[in-house]
Amino acid sequence: MPNLPRYFLLLLLTLGLTPLHAQSSSPSATAPAATPAQSLDQLGHQLDAVRSALKDKGAEAPLADLRNTALTVQDHASELASSLAPQMSALQAQLTVLGPPPAKGAPAEAPSVSAQRRQLNRASADLDAQIKQAQLLSQNALQLAAQITGMRNDQFQARLASRTASPFSSAFWAEPARTFPDDRLRLQELGTRCRDAWNEAWLPPNRLPLLLCLIAAALLLGVGRWLLERMLRVLATRRVPDGRLRRSAMATAVALSSVITTGLAAQLVYLGINWNDILDPDLDTLAAALVRLVFFAAFVTGLGRALLSAKRPSWRLPPMSDRTAQRLRPFPWLLGASALLLGLFERVSRTIGSSLPATVAARGLIALVISGLFGVALLRLRRPHHALLADEAVPAQRHLWVGLLGIAAAVGVVISWLGVATGFIALAYFVARQMLWVGVIVSTLYLLIHLVQDLFDTLLSPQGRSGQRLQAAFALSPNTLEQAAIVLGGVSRILLLLLAAAIVLAPFGAGPSDLIASAMQTFGSLKLGDLPIEPGSILTGVLVFAVGLALLRTLKRWLTDQLLPTTTMERGMQDSVVTLLGYLGGMLVFVLTLAALHVDLKSIAWIVSALSVGIGFGLQAIVQNFISGLILLAERPVKVGDWVSLNGVEGDIRRINVRATEIQLWDRSTMIVPNSQLITQNVRNVTLANALGRVSFKLPMPLDTDANRARTIILEALHEHDVTLGAPAPLVQLDSIDANCMVFSAYAYTNSPRDASGVKSDLLFRILERLREEKLPLIRPQDMLVRTLPASSAEPIDKP
C-alpha cells in the first residue's frame, strides 16, 4: 500500500501525461532566509571563485559554466538591488516626516525623536551602501560574463584551427591505440555501473514499476504512435477546413506524434529504472541527457517524415515529386540516429572523461558519417534527365533559397571530408554538427511558416466561417480581412526568420541566449533624444494601441446601433456625439500608448517644438480645418443629413470628418469641402429649422381662357395631392396679362424641401391632364416667319 501513489502516478503516465519524477523537498526550503548583507557576501564569493577559476590554468571548469555562474550572480545582484529600493524609499519617507534636526538656538527636540532620527539615518546609510554594493556586483558580473564570452570565442577559434595528424598516417592512430586501454577501462566501468543499476531496478521492490514502464513504452512505440496519428488525422479532418491548413496541420501532427510517443517512451523507461532513485548523480545526469537526446532525435525523424510524406503525397508541403520523396525516405531515420549518436558520444565522453586522442578519432568518424549522409542525399536529389522527365509532379521552378542551401550543404560536405583527411578534425566535426543543426532549424522554420500562414489565411478568409463572424462583429470588409491575413502572415514570417537567424547565426562559441542577451542590451541602450527605446515597452505600446482602438470601435458601434437609436436625439446629433467620442477616445488611446512607452513631456518636447514650427508654416490650414470641424460638431450649424448650398454646391451632408465635410450632390457624386469654409463663408442650410418645401410654377394661357375655371382646376389639383399641406394653403394667382397671354402662378407647400421637386412634377402632370380634358389649352410659342421678295418685284429706288 505505501507504493499505491506511485502506481497511480504510473497509471497516469501510461495514459500520456508528462512524467514527473517525485523529488523530496530540499532541506534548504526550511532554512531561514539570508539577510541582504549575507547574500551580498555569498554573491561576492561566487564572483571571486569565477575569477580564480579563470586565473587557474589547470582548472577543468568549462567556460560556459563559469559564464552561467557570472550571469546568475548578475541576476541575483540586480534583484537584490531592486528589492532594497522600496525599503530605501520607506526610510526616506520616515526621515521626511521627522524633518531636519533643529538649528542652533532653537528649542531642543525630544530625545526619543533624536534617537529615532539617528537610527533612521544609520539604517539609510547602511541600506544605501548595500544597494550600491549590489549594483557594483551586478556590473562586475556582467563585465566578467562578457570577458568569458570573449575567451570562449578565442578558445573556439583556436580549437577549430588546431590540427592533428592525418587519419591516413600511422601517427594519427598511434595515440588512440596507446590510450585505448584506459578508455576501455573507463567505458567498462560505466557499463558495470549501468548493469548494476539495471539489476537493482529489476529486484522485486522495483520490478513491477519497471515492468509497467517498459510495457507502456513498448505500447507507445508500437500502437501508441499509430493511434495518435490516426486520432490527430481524424481531428484535423473533422475540425480543420479543407485546404492548405489541413495539409500543414497533418504534417505538424506527424512530427508531433513522433516526438510525443518516442520521447514519452524514453521518459517512461528512465522513470522505471530510477523509480526509487537508484541511479547515482552521474548516471542520473547521463540518463536524463539521454532522454533529451531521444526527444531531439525523434523530432528530427518526425520532421523529416512530415516534410517528405512518402506514403501520403497530399500532405507534402515542399514542391517535391513522389520519386524524390521515395529516394529520401530513409534519411530522416538515419539523421535522427546520427543526432542521437552525436549527443550520446558527447555525454558519455564527458561522463567517463575519455582521452583526447579517442575523442578526436570518434569526432572524426561522426563528422564523416553525418557529412556522408548529407552528401548521399544531395546525390540522390540529382536525378538523371530521363528520370526528371518521367516524374509526374516536378516543380516548375525552384526557389533561390533552396539552391543556396543545396550549395551550402555541398560545400559543408567537402569541407568536412577535407578537414578529416587533412587533420582538421575539430573543424570537420563543427561543420558536420552545424549542418545537422541548421538542417533541423530550416526544416522547422519551413513547417512553421506554412502552418502560421495557412492558419491566418483560413481564419481571416472572407468566405470562411471565422472570417464572416469577424465581418459581422467588427463591420470589416473582405479586403480588410485579406490585408490583415497578409500583414499578420508577413509579420509572423519575419519573427520566425529572426528567431531562426538568432539560433543559426549565433557567434562562435556562444549560444542563442548569448545573442538574445546581446541584442536586448544593444536595443536597451538606444535612445531617441531622451526617450529610451526598449523592445518590451514598444510591444506593450503596440498592444495598448491595438486593444484601445478595438475597444473604441466596439463602443462607437454599440452607441450607433443600440443605445443612441433608442433616444430622442435626431440622426445628425447622434452622428455628432459618436464622432466627438471617437476624437476623445482616440486622444485617450494615444495618451495611454505614450504612458505604456514611458514617454514624458520632456521626452517629446522637441517633437512638440517641431510640430509648432510645422503648424506655423505648412500645417496651419490643416489645424484650422480640424478646429472648424470641432466647432461644426459642437455648435451644429450644419449636421449630417442637412441640405446645404455653398458657392454653387448644393447637396446633402453625408459625413463631417477631421479635415473636410463630404457633400453628396444630386448626381450622387461627392464634393469634399474644407471645414473652414462652412465656418467662414455664407452657407444656406435648407433643412436647419424644419423648413417647409415650396412648390411654385407658372402656367401661360391664351387671353380668351376662362380664368376662373382655370384657377379652380389648378387649385383642385394642388389640394388633392397627398403631400401638399393644407396650412399654409395652396394658392393660385393671376400673375400678369400682356398682349399675348395671361400667366397663372401656383404655390403649394410640403413638409420637407426634399419633396418639392417630386411634388412639382406630379402636379404638372395632373394639371396638364385636367386642362386637356377641359379643353383649356396653354399658349404656344409664336413662330416668326421671314419672307424674302424676289428682286423683280422690288420697288425702284429713287436716285438723287
PDB file of C-alpha atoms in Angstrom, residues 76-301:
ATOM      1  CA  HIS A  76      20.640  37.939  -8.184  1.00  0.00           C
ATOM      2  CA  ALA A  77      22.501  41.184  -7.539  1.00  0.00           C
ATOM      3  CA  SER A  78      20.072  43.138  -9.711  1.00  0.00           C
ATOM      4  CA  GLU A  79      17.094  41.527  -7.975  1.00  0.00           C
ATOM      5  CA  LEU A  80      18.610  42.322  -4.582  1.00  0.00           C
ATOM      6  CA  ALA A  81      19.148  45.979  -5.523  1.00  0.00           C
ATOM      7  CA  SER A  82      15.565  46.206  -6.803  1.00  0.00           C
ATOM      8  CA  SER A  83      14.186  44.625  -3.631  1.00  0.00           C
ATOM      9  CA  LEU A  84      16.097  47.064  -1.417  1.00  0.00           C
ATOM     10  CA  ALA A  85      14.896  50.155  -3.283  1.00  0.00           C
ATOM     11  CA  PRO A  86      11.392  50.178  -1.681  1.00  0.00           C
ATOM     12  CA  GLN A  87      12.949  49.902   1.772  1.00  0.00           C
ATOM     13  CA  MET A  88      15.151  52.868   0.969  1.00  0.00           C
ATOM     14  CA  SER A  89      12.127  54.870  -0.143  1.00  0.00           C
ATOM     15  CA  ALA A  90      10.308  53.990   3.092  1.00  0.00           C
ATOM     16  CA  LEU A  91      13.264  55.156   5.213  1.00  0.00           C
ATOM     17  CA  GLN A  92      13.479  58.416   3.277  1.00  0.00           C
ATOM     18  CA  ALA A  93       9.751  58.971   3.811  1.00  0.00           C
ATOM     19  CA  GLN A  94      10.146  58.455   7.560  1.00  0.00           C
ATOM     20  CA  LEU A  95      13.054  60.906   7.664  1.00  0.00           C
ATOM     21  CA  THR A  96      10.956  63.410   5.740  1.00  0.00           C
ATOM     22  CA  VAL A  97       8.197  63.105   8.328  1.00  0.00           C
ATOM     23  CA  LEU A  98      10.665  63.681  11.184  1.00  0.00           C
ATOM     24  CA  GLY A  99      12.130  66.673   9.407  1.00  0.00           C
ATOM     25  CA  PRO A 100      15.665  68.086   9.748  1.00  0.00           C
ATOM     26  CA  PRO A 101      17.307  68.417  13.183  1.00  0.00           C
ATOM     27  CA  PRO A 102      16.644  71.727  14.992  1.00  0.00           C
ATOM     28  CA  ALA A 103      19.035  74.582  14.253  1.00  0.00           C
ATOM     29  CA  LYS A 104      21.327  76.054  16.830  1.00  0.00           C
ATOM     30  CA  GLY A 105      19.468  78.224  19.314  1.00  0.00           C
ATOM     31  CA  ALA A 106      16.141  76.553  18.522  1.00  0.00           C
ATOM     32  CA  PRO A 107      14.230  74.665  21.218  1.00  0.00           C
ATOM     33  CA  ALA A 108      15.601  71.156  21.695  1.00  0.00           C
ATOM     34  CA  GLU A 109      13.529  68.274  20.469  1.00  0.00           C
ATOM     35  CA  ALA A 110      12.596  65.186  22.422  1.00  0.00           C
ATOM     36  CA  PRO A 111      15.434  62.686  22.969  1.00  0.00           C
ATOM     37  CA  SER A 112      13.313  59.888  21.508  1.00  0.00           C
ATOM     38  CA  VAL A 113      12.894  61.832  18.257  1.00  0.00           C
ATOM     39  CA  SER A 114      16.655  62.491  18.032  1.00  0.00           C
ATOM     40  CA  ALA A 115      17.388  58.815  18.704  1.00  0.00           C
ATOM     41  CA  GLN A 116      14.875  57.734  16.065  1.00  0.00           C
ATOM     42  CA  ARG A 117      16.398  60.147  13.529  1.00  0.00           C
ATOM     43  CA  ARG A 118      19.895  58.835  14.195  1.00  0.00           C
ATOM     44  CA  GLN A 119      18.685  55.270  13.872  1.00  0.00           C
ATOM     45  CA  LEU A 120      16.931  56.023  10.601  1.00  0.00           C
ATOM     46  CA  ASN A 121      19.995  57.844   9.223  1.00  0.00           C
ATOM     47  CA  ARG A 122      22.217  54.932  10.154  1.00  0.00           C
ATOM     48  CA  ALA A 123      19.827  52.403   8.584  1.00  0.00           C
ATOM     49  CA  SER A 124      19.523  54.578   5.484  1.00  0.00           C
ATOM     50  CA  ALA A 125      23.300  54.805   5.126  1.00  0.00           C
ATOM     51  CA  ASP A 126      23.696  51.028   5.530  1.00  0.00           C
ATOM     52  CA  LEU A 127      20.913  50.329   3.062  1.00  0.00           C
ATOM     53  CA  ASP A 128      22.358  52.783   0.549  1.00  0.00           C
ATOM     54  CA  ALA A 129      25.739  51.085   0.849  1.00  0.00           C
ATOM     55  CA  GLN A 130      24.135  47.683   0.261  1.00  0.00           C
ATOM     56  CA  ILE A 131      22.273  48.943  -2.812  1.00  0.00           C
ATOM     57  CA  LYS A 132      25.455  50.412  -4.283  1.00  0.00           C
ATOM     58  CA  GLN A 133      27.345  47.225  -3.494  1.00  0.00           C
ATOM     59  CA  ALA A 134      24.662  45.139  -5.204  1.00  0.00           C
ATOM     60  CA  GLN A 135      24.729  47.410  -8.259  1.00  0.00           C
ATOM     61  CA  LEU A 136      28.533  47.188  -8.363  1.00  0.00           C
ATOM     62  CA  LEU A 137      28.376  43.391  -8.130  1.00  0.00           C
ATOM     63  CA  SER A 138      25.848  43.300 -10.960  1.00  0.00           C
ATOM     64  CA  GLN A 139      28.053  45.456 -13.167  1.00  0.00           C
ATOM     65  CA  ASN A 140      31.189  43.457 -12.362  1.00  0.00           C
ATOM     66  CA  ALA A 141      29.405  40.173 -13.045  1.00  0.00           C
ATOM     67  CA  LEU A 142      28.167  41.468 -16.391  1.00  0.00           C
ATOM     68  CA  GLN A 143      31.657  42.569 -17.372  1.00  0.00           C
ATOM     69  CA  LEU A 144      33.075  39.214 -16.273  1.00  0.00           C
ATOM     70  CA  ALA A 145      30.472  37.376 -18.369  1.00  0.00           C
ATOM     71  CA  ALA A 146      31.453  39.472 -21.388  1.00  0.00           C
ATOM     72  CA  GLN A 147      35.119  38.652 -20.728  1.00  0.00           C
ATOM     73  CA  ILE A 148      34.325  34.927 -20.550  1.00  0.00           C
ATOM     74  CA  THR A 149      32.380  35.168 -23.800  1.00  0.00           C
ATOM     75  CA  GLY A 150      35.440  36.632 -25.489  1.00  0.00           C
ATOM     76  CA  MET A 151      37.612  33.870 -24.043  1.00  0.00           C
ATOM     77  CA  ARG A 152      35.168  31.269 -25.313  1.00  0.00           C
ATOM     78  CA  ASN A 153      35.329  32.777 -28.780  1.00  0.00           C
ATOM     79  CA  ASP A 154      39.109  32.747 -28.735  1.00  0.00           C
ATOM     80  CA  GLN A 155      39.185  29.202 -27.394  1.00  0.00           C
ATOM     81  CA  PHE A 156      36.692  28.068 -30.008  1.00  0.00           C
ATOM     82  CA  GLN A 157      38.625  29.630 -32.865  1.00  0.00           C
ATOM     83  CA  ALA A 158      41.861  28.121 -31.559  1.00  0.00           C
ATOM     84  CA  ARG A 159      40.217  24.715 -31.348  1.00  0.00           C
ATOM     85  CA  LEU A 160      38.966  24.988 -34.920  1.00  0.00           C
ATOM     86  CA  ALA A 161      42.415  25.998 -36.145  1.00  0.00           C
ATOM     87  CA  SER A 162      44.141  23.126 -34.308  1.00  0.00           C
ATOM     88  CA  ARG A 163      45.441  20.339 -36.492  1.00  0.00           C
ATOM     89  CA  THR A 164      46.278  16.739 -35.823  1.00  0.00           C
ATOM     90  CA  ALA A 165      47.934  14.115 -37.938  1.00  0.00           C
ATOM     91  CA  SER A 166      46.028  12.866 -40.945  1.00  0.00           C
ATOM     92  CA  PRO A 167      43.941   9.716 -40.457  1.00  0.00           C
ATOM     93  CA  PHE A 168      45.872   8.267 -43.410  1.00  0.00           C
ATOM     94  CA  SER A 169      49.090   8.326 -41.357  1.00  0.00           C
ATOM     95  CA  SER A 170      50.108   5.876 -38.652  1.00  0.00           C
ATOM     96  CA  ALA A 171      50.830   8.744 -36.233  1.00  0.00           C
ATOM     97  CA  PHE A 172      47.117   9.546 -36.044  1.00  0.00           C
ATOM     98  CA  TRP A 173      46.195   6.029 -34.857  1.00  0.00           C
ATOM     99  CA  ALA A 174      49.185   5.600 -32.586  1.00  0.00           C
ATOM    100  CA  GLU A 175      47.831   7.899 -29.866  1.00  0.00           C
ATOM    101  CA  PRO A 176      44.317   6.342 -29.733  1.00  0.00           C
ATOM    102  CA  ALA A 177      45.929   2.896 -29.633  1.00  0.00           C
ATOM    103  CA  ARG A 178      48.116   3.972 -26.705  1.00  0.00           C
ATOM    104  CA  THR A 179      45.223   5.408 -24.690  1.00  0.00           C
ATOM    105  CA  PHE A 180      42.717   2.753 -25.727  1.00  0.00           C
ATOM    106  CA  PRO A 181      43.237   0.510 -22.639  1.00  0.00           C
ATOM    107  CA  ASP A 182      42.474   3.368 -20.253  1.00  0.00           C
ATOM    108  CA  ASP A 183      39.436   4.446 -22.254  1.00  0.00           C
ATOM    109  CA  ARG A 184      38.213   0.874 -22.379  1.00  0.00           C
ATOM    110  CA  LEU A 185      38.542   0.547 -18.628  1.00  0.00           C
ATOM    111  CA  ARG A 186      36.569   3.768 -18.083  1.00  0.00           C
ATOM    112  CA  LEU A 187      33.901   2.602 -20.520  1.00  0.00           C
ATOM    113  CA  GLN A 188      33.748  -0.832 -18.876  1.00  0.00           C
ATOM    114  CA  GLU A 189      33.401   0.825 -15.505  1.00  0.00           C
ATOM    115  CA  LEU A 190      30.477   2.883 -16.811  1.00  0.00           C
ATOM    116  CA  GLY A 191      28.945  -0.246 -18.301  1.00  0.00           C
ATOM    117  CA  THR A 192      29.326  -2.052 -14.968  1.00  0.00           C
ATOM    118  CA  ARG A 193      27.603   0.778 -13.139  1.00  0.00           C
ATOM    119  CA  CYS A 194      24.778   0.754 -15.671  1.00  0.00           C
ATOM    120  CA  ARG A 195      24.422  -3.029 -15.364  1.00  0.00           C
ATOM    121  CA  ASP A 196      24.361  -2.836 -11.581  1.00  0.00           C
ATOM    122  CA  ALA A 197      21.721  -0.133 -11.730  1.00  0.00           C
ATOM    123  CA  TRP A 198      19.648  -2.274 -14.079  1.00  0.00           C
ATOM    124  CA  ASN A 199      19.978  -5.313 -11.836  1.00  0.00           C
ATOM    125  CA  GLU A 200      18.962  -3.258  -8.828  1.00  0.00           C
ATOM    126  CA  ALA A 201      15.995  -1.877 -10.742  1.00  0.00           C
ATOM    127  CA  TRP A 202      14.958  -5.451 -11.604  1.00  0.00           C
ATOM    128  CA  LEU A 203      14.833  -6.510  -7.971  1.00  0.00           C
ATOM    129  CA  PRO A 204      11.361  -7.192  -6.516  1.00  0.00           C
ATOM    130  CA  PRO A 205      10.801  -3.783  -4.885  1.00  0.00           C
ATOM    131  CA  ASN A 206      11.347  -2.036  -8.241  1.00  0.00           C
ATOM    132  CA  ARG A 207      10.462  -4.773 -10.705  1.00  0.00           C
ATOM    133  CA  LEU A 208       6.765  -4.040 -11.037  1.00  0.00           C
ATOM    134  CA  PRO A 209       7.176  -0.302 -11.794  1.00  0.00           C
ATOM    135  CA  LEU A 210       9.974  -1.073 -14.247  1.00  0.00           C
ATOM    136  CA  LEU A 211       7.917  -3.766 -15.944  1.00  0.00           C
ATOM    137  CA  LEU A 212       4.902  -1.469 -16.222  1.00  0.00           C
ATOM    138  CA  CYS A 213       7.046   1.328 -17.632  1.00  0.00           C
ATOM    139  CA  LEU A 214       8.633  -0.984 -20.189  1.00  0.00           C
ATOM    140  CA  ILE A 215       5.224  -2.293 -21.274  1.00  0.00           C
ATOM    141  CA  ALA A 216       3.873   1.246 -21.537  1.00  0.00           C
ATOM    142  CA  ALA A 217       6.915   2.322 -23.561  1.00  0.00           C
ATOM    143  CA  ALA A 218       6.525  -0.657 -25.907  1.00  0.00           C
ATOM    144  CA  LEU A 219       2.842   0.139 -26.372  1.00  0.00           C
ATOM    145  CA  LEU A 220       3.660   3.759 -27.119  1.00  0.00           C
ATOM    146  CA  LEU A 221       6.267   2.814 -29.698  1.00  0.00           C
ATOM    147  CA  GLY A 222       4.138   0.096 -31.242  1.00  0.00           C
ATOM    148  CA  VAL A 223       0.457   1.019 -31.088  1.00  0.00           C
ATOM    149  CA  GLY A 224       0.568   4.437 -29.488  1.00  0.00           C
ATOM    150  CA  ARG A 225       2.093   6.240 -32.449  1.00  0.00           C
ATOM    151  CA  TRP A 226      -0.404   4.711 -34.869  1.00  0.00           C
ATOM    152  CA  LEU A 227      -3.334   5.589 -32.613  1.00  0.00           C
ATOM    153  CA  LEU A 228      -2.081   9.120 -32.001  1.00  0.00           C
ATOM    154  CA  GLU A 229      -1.507   9.798 -35.691  1.00  0.00           C
ATOM    155  CA  ARG A 230      -4.930   8.374 -36.532  1.00  0.00           C
ATOM    156  CA  MET A 231      -6.581  10.466 -33.821  1.00  0.00           C
ATOM    157  CA  LEU A 232      -4.840  13.630 -34.983  1.00  0.00           C
ATOM    158  CA  ARG A 233      -5.730  12.834 -38.586  1.00  0.00           C
ATOM    159  CA  VAL A 234      -9.412  12.363 -37.720  1.00  0.00           C
ATOM    160  CA  LEU A 235      -9.382  15.526 -35.634  1.00  0.00           C
ATOM    161  CA  ALA A 236      -7.803  17.534 -38.442  1.00  0.00           C
ATOM    162  CA  THR A 237     -10.238  16.093 -40.971  1.00  0.00           C
ATOM    163  CA  ARG A 238     -13.294  16.948 -38.886  1.00  0.00           C
ATOM    164  CA  ARG A 239     -12.235  20.220 -37.310  1.00  0.00           C
ATOM    165  CA  VAL A 240      -9.863  21.816 -39.806  1.00  0.00           C
ATOM    166  CA  PRO A 241     -11.364  23.236 -43.020  1.00  0.00           C
ATOM    167  CA  ASP A 242     -10.359  21.581 -46.247  1.00  0.00           C
ATOM    168  CA  GLY A 243      -7.418  23.353 -47.851  1.00  0.00           C
ATOM    169  CA  ARG A 244      -3.812  24.227 -47.182  1.00  0.00           C
ATOM    170  CA  LEU A 245      -4.319  24.492 -43.418  1.00  0.00           C
ATOM    171  CA  ARG A 246      -5.365  20.865 -43.223  1.00  0.00           C
ATOM    172  CA  ARG A 247      -2.250  19.836 -45.132  1.00  0.00           C
ATOM    173  CA  SER A 248       0.111  21.787 -42.864  1.00  0.00           C
ATOM    174  CA  ALA A 249      -1.813  20.620 -39.790  1.00  0.00           C
ATOM    175  CA  MET A 250      -1.414  17.000 -40.914  1.00  0.00           C
ATOM    176  CA  ALA A 251       2.330  17.473 -41.375  1.00  0.00           C
ATOM    177  CA  THR A 252       2.628  19.068 -37.940  1.00  0.00           C
ATOM    178  CA  ALA A 253       0.632  16.230 -36.410  1.00  0.00           C
ATOM    179  CA  VAL A 254       3.019  13.663 -37.887  1.00  0.00           C
ATOM    180  CA  ALA A 255       6.038  15.459 -36.442  1.00  0.00           C
ATOM    181  CA  LEU A 256       4.445  15.910 -33.011  1.00  0.00           C
ATOM    182  CA  SER A 257       3.253  12.310 -32.822  1.00  0.00           C
ATOM    183  CA  SER A 258       6.804  11.044 -33.353  1.00  0.00           C
ATOM    184  CA  VAL A 259       8.177  13.355 -30.681  1.00  0.00           C
ATOM    185  CA  ILE A 260       5.445  12.595 -28.144  1.00  0.00           C
ATOM    186  CA  THR A 261       5.422   8.816 -28.463  1.00  0.00           C
ATOM    187  CA  THR A 262       9.165   8.210 -28.748  1.00  0.00           C
ATOM    188  CA  GLY A 263      10.162  10.819 -26.187  1.00  0.00           C
ATOM    189  CA  LEU A 264       7.498   9.728 -23.713  1.00  0.00           C
ATOM    190  CA  ALA A 265       8.582   6.097 -24.136  1.00  0.00           C
ATOM    191  CA  ALA A 266      12.171   7.058 -23.292  1.00  0.00           C
ATOM    192  CA  GLN A 267      10.955   9.045 -20.291  1.00  0.00           C
ATOM    193  CA  LEU A 268       8.944   6.046 -19.073  1.00  0.00           C
ATOM    194  CA  VAL A 269      11.993   3.773 -19.326  1.00  0.00           C
ATOM    195  CA  TYR A 270      14.052   6.311 -17.368  1.00  0.00           C
ATOM    196  CA  LEU A 271      11.290   6.602 -14.767  1.00  0.00           C
ATOM    197  CA  GLY A 272      11.040   2.836 -14.379  1.00  0.00           C
ATOM    198  CA  ILE A 273      14.786   2.386 -13.907  1.00  0.00           C
ATOM    199  CA  ASN A 274      15.138   5.274 -11.482  1.00  0.00           C
ATOM    200  CA  TRP A 275      11.797   4.725  -9.726  1.00  0.00           C
ATOM    201  CA  ASN A 276      13.303   4.685  -6.245  1.00  0.00           C
ATOM    202  CA  ASP A 277      16.294   6.943  -7.008  1.00  0.00           C
ATOM    203  CA  ILE A 278      18.685   4.074  -7.509  1.00  0.00           C
ATOM    204  CA  LEU A 279      20.889   5.949 -10.015  1.00  0.00           C
ATOM    205  CA  ASP A 280      23.866   7.853  -8.699  1.00  0.00           C
ATOM    206  CA  PRO A 281      24.195  11.532  -9.691  1.00  0.00           C
ATOM    207  CA  ASP A 282      26.453  10.823 -12.689  1.00  0.00           C
ATOM    208  CA  LEU A 283      24.231   8.091 -14.086  1.00  0.00           C
ATOM    209  CA  ASP A 284      21.119  10.146 -13.394  1.00  0.00           C
ATOM    210  CA  THR A 285      22.583  13.094 -15.311  1.00  0.00           C
ATOM    211  CA  LEU A 286      23.577  10.796 -18.171  1.00  0.00           C
ATOM    212  CA  ALA A 287      20.135   9.151 -18.270  1.00  0.00           C
ATOM    213  CA  ALA A 288      18.305  12.492 -18.236  1.00  0.00           C
ATOM    214  CA  ALA A 289      20.535  13.763 -21.034  1.00  0.00           C
ATOM    215  CA  LEU A 290      19.870  10.575 -22.992  1.00  0.00           C
ATOM    216  CA  VAL A 291      16.108  11.146 -22.679  1.00  0.00           C
ATOM    217  CA  ARG A 292      16.520  14.670 -24.062  1.00  0.00           C
ATOM    218  CA  LEU A 293      18.597  13.272 -26.915  1.00  0.00           C
ATOM    219  CA  VAL A 294      15.852  10.790 -27.724  1.00  0.00           C
ATOM    220  CA  PHE A 295      13.361  13.654 -27.836  1.00  0.00           C
ATOM    221  CA  PHE A 296      15.600  15.563 -30.237  1.00  0.00           C
ATOM    222  CA  ALA A 297      16.288  12.518 -32.433  1.00  0.00           C
ATOM    223  CA  ALA A 298      12.554  11.766 -32.558  1.00  0.00           C
ATOM    224  CA  PHE A 299      11.905  15.358 -33.571  1.00  0.00           C
ATOM    225  CA  VAL A 300      14.455  15.108 -36.390  1.00  0.00           C
ATOM    226  CA  THR A 301      12.892  11.882 -37.620  1.00  0.00           C
TER     227      THR A 301
END
